[in-house]
Coordinates of C-alpha atoms in Angstrom, one line a residue:
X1 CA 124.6 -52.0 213.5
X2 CA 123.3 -51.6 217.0
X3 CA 125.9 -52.6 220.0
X4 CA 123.0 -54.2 221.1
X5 CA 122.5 -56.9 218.0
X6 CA 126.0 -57.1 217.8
X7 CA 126.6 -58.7 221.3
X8 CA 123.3 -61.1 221.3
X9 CA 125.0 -62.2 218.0
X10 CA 127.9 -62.7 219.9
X11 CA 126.6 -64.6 222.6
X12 CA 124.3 -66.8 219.8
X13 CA 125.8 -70.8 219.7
X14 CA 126.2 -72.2 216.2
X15 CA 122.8 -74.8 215.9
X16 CA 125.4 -77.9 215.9
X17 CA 126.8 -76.7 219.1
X18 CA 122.6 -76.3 220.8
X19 CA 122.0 -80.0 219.5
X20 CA 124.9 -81.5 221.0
X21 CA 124.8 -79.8 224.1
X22 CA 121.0 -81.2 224.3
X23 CA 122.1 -84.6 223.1
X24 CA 124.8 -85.1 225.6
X25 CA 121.9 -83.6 227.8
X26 CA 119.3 -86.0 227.1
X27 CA 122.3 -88.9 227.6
X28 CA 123.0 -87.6 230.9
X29 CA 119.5 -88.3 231.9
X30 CA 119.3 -91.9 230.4
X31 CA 122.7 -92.5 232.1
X32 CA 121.1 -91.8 235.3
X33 CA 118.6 -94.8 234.3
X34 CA 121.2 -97.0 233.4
X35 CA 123.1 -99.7 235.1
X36 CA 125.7 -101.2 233.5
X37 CA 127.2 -104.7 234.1
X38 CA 130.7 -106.5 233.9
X39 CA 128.8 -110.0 234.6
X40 CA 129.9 -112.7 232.2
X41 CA 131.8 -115.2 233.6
X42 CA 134.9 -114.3 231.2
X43 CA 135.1 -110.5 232.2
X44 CA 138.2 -109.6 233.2
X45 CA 139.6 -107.2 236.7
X46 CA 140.2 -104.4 233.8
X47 CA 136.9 -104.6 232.3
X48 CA 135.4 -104.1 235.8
X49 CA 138.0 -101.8 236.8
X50 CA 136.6 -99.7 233.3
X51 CA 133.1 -100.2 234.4
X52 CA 133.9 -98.5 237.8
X53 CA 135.4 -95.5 235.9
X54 CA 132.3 -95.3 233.3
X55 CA 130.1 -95.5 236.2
X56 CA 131.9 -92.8 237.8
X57 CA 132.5 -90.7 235.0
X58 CA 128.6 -90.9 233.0
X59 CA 127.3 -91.2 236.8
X60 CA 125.2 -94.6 235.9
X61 CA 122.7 -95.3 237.9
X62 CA 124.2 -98.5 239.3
X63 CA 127.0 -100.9 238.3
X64 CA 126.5 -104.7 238.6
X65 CA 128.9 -107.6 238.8
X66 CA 129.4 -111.5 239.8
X67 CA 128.9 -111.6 243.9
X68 CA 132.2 -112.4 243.9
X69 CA 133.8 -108.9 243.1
X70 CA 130.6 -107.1 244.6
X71 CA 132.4 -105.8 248.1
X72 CA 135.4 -104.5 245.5
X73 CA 132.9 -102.8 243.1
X74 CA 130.9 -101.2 246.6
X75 CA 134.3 -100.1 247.9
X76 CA 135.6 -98.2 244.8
X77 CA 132.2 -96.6 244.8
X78 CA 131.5 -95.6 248.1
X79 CA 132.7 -91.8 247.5
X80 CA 129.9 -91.7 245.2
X81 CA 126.3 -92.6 246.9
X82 CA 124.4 -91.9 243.8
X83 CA 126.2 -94.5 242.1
X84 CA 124.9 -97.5 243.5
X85 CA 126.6 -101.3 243.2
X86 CA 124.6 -103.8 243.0
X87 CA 124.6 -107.4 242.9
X88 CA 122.9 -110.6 241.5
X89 CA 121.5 -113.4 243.1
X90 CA 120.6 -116.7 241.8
X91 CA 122.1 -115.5 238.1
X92 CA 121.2 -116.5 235.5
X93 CA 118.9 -119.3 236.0
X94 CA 117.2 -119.0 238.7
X95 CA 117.0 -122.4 240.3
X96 CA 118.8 -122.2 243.5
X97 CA 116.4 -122.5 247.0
X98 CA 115.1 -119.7 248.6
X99 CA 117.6 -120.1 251.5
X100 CA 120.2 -119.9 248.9
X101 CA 118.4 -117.0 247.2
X102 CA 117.9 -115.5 251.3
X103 CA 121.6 -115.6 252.0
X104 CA 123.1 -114.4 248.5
X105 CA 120.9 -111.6 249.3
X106 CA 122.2 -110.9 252.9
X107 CA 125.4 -111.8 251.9
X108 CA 125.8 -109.2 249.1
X109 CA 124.6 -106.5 251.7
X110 CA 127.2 -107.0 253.8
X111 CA 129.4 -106.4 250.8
X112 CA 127.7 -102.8 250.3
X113 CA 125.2 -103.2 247.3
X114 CA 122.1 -101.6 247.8
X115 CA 120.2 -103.1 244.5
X116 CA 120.1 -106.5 244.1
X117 CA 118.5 -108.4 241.1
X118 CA 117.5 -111.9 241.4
X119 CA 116.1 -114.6 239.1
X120 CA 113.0 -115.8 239.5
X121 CA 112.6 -119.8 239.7
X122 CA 111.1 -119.8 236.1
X123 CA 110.5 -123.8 236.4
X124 CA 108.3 -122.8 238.7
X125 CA 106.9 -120.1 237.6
X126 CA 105.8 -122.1 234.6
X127 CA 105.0 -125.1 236.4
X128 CA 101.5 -123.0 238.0
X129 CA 103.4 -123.4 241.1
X130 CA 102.9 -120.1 242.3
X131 CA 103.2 -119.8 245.9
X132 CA 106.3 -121.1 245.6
X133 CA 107.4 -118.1 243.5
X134 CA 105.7 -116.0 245.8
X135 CA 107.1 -116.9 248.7
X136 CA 110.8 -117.7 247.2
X137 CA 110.9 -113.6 246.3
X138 CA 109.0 -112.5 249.5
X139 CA 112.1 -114.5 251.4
X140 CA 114.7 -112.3 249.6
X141 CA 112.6 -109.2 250.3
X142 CA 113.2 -109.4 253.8
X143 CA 116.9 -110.4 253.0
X144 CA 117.1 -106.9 251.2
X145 CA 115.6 -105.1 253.5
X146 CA 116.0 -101.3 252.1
X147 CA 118.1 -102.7 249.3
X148 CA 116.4 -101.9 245.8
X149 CA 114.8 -105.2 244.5
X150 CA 114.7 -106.3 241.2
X151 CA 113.4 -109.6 240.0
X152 CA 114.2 -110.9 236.6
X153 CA 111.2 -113.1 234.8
X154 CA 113.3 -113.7 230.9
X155 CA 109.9 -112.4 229.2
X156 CA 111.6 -113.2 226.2
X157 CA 111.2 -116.3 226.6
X158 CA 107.2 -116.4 228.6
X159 CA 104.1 -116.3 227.4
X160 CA 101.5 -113.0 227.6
X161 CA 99.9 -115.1 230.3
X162 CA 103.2 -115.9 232.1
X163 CA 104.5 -112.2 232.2
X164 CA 101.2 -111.6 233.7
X165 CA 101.3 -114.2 236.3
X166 CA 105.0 -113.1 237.1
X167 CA 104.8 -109.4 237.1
X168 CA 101.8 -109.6 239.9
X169 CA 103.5 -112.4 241.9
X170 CA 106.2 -109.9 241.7
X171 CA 104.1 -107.6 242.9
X172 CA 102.3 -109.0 245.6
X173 CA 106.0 -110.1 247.2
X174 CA 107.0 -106.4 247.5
X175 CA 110.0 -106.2 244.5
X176 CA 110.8 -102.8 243.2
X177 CA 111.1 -103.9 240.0
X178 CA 110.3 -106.5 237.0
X179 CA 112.9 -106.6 234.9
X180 CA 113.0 -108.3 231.3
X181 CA 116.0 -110.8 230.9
X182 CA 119.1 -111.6 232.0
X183 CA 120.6 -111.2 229.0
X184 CA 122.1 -114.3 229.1
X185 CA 120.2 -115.5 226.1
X186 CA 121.2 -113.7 222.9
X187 CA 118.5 -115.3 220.5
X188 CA 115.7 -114.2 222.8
X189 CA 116.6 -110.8 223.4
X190 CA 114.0 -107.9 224.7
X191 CA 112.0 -105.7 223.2
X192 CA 109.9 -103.2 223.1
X193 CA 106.5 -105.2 223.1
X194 CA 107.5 -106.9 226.0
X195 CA 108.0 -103.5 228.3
X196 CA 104.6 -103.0 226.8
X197 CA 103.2 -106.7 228.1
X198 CA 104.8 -105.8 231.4
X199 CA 103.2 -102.8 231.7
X200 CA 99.9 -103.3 231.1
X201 CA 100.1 -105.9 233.7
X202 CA 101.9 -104.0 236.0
X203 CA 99.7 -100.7 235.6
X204 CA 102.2 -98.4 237.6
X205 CA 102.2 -100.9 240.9
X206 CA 105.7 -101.7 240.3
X207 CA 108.6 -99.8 237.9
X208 CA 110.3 -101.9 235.1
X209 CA 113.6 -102.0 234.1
X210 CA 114.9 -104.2 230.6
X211 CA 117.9 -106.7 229.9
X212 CA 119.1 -108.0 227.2
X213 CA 119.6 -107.0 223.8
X214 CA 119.8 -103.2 224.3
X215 CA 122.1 -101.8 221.7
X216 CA 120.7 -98.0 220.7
X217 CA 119.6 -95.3 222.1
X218 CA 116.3 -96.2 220.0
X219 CA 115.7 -98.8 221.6
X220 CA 116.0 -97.1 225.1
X221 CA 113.6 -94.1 224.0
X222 CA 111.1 -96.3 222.5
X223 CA 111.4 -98.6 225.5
X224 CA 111.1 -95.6 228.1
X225 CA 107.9 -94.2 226.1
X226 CA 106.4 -97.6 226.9
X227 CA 107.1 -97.5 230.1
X228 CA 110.6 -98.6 230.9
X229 CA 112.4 -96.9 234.3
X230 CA 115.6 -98.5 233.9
X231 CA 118.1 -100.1 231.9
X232 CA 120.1 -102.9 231.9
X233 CA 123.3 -102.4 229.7
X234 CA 126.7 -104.4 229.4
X235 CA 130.2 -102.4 229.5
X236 CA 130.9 -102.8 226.1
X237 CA 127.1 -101.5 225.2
X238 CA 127.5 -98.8 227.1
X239 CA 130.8 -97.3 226.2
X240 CA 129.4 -97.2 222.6
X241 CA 126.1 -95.5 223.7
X242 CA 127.3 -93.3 226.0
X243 CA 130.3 -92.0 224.2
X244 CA 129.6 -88.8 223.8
X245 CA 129.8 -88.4 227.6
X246 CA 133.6 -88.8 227.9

């Protein structure tokens, strides 16, 4: 036997050990397209505290909780600037004013989050009435200044012709992102036709992320292959998808 076969066999990886080096791989990736939330109102300070550490650990893309824990969150991540916190504004329904909206916005700057997701004012939205949606997301634009916007339309629970309406209001008031739900709602939860809906309307003017429902890694390939950026994910979600990063 030549020395030379004899140490390229020696070097060779079994086949299990090449797929799970290029599964935990592949989750890496996703992980960096991945926020994860602690933002029920029953979550606990050791559930966020765990959220912080996944974060830190699986290197999420951002890590999301009520506004008031947000300056906590930004503080135990800033050692780590490609973790990003981020905060919610007018969650989960939506309805407050825009100079509510403006200040939650300014507010959770100050506390050190640099993405902020808002609801949109669906009774509005709904309603026709939208110049007032327009101008109630253009308000926390300028709020956000370089802060990453997100702007959350519950397409579950729209029509085609409402997602349409709301992605290119969303649009035309400079967000960074549509995403799908809140996932506040567990009967209506997202799917993939709806990243589909969006992104026909949105044809690449604006990146999508979905909420709500989320619970395989499936569903996050088949929702990234039809356009999805980012994902929305609770703790205990992503614990169980991401295990195989800790």
């Amino acid at each position: 036997v030549s020395t030379m076969y004899v140490s390229s066999a020696a070097n060779m990886k079994p086949k299990s050990q090449e797929k799970e080096g290029a599964n935990n791989m592949r989750l890496t990736e996703l992980a960096r397209k991945t926020d994860i939330s602690c933002v029920q109102a029953f979550h606990t300070r050791d559930e966020i505290d765990a959220m912080i550490e996944a974060a830190i650990h699986c290197r999420f893309a951002a890590a999301f909780t009520l506004p008031a824990f947000s300056s906590y969150v930004a503080e135990k991540l800033a050692p780590y600037p490609d973790i990003h916190a981020g905060g919610v504004i007018s969650f989960p329904g939506g309805g407050d004013t825009t100079s509510q909206k403006y200040r939650q916005a300014k507010e959770l700057r100050e506390a050190g989050c640099e993405e902020l997701d808002m609801v949109m004012n669906l009774t509005a939205l709904r309603s026709h009435e939208d110049q007032y949606v327009l101008e109630d997301i253009a308000a926390v634009r300028e709020a956000a200044g370089k802060d990453i916007l997100k702007v959350i339309i519950e397409a579950p629970q729209l029509t085609g012709e409402e997602i349409h309406r709301a992605v290119n209001l969303c649009i035309q008031a400079g967000a960074d992102y549509v995403k799908t739900s809140t996932g506040m709602y567990a009967s209506h939860p997202s799917v993939v036709g709806h990243i589909q809906l969006i992104s026909d309307a949105a044809k690449r003017r604006i990146k999508i992320k979905a909420g709500g429902g989320i619970r395989t890694l499936e569903t996050i390939r088949a929702m990234e292959k039809a356009g999805c950026d980012r994902f929305g994910i609770s703790i205990s979600s992503a614990l169980k998808l991401f295990h195989d990063l800790y």
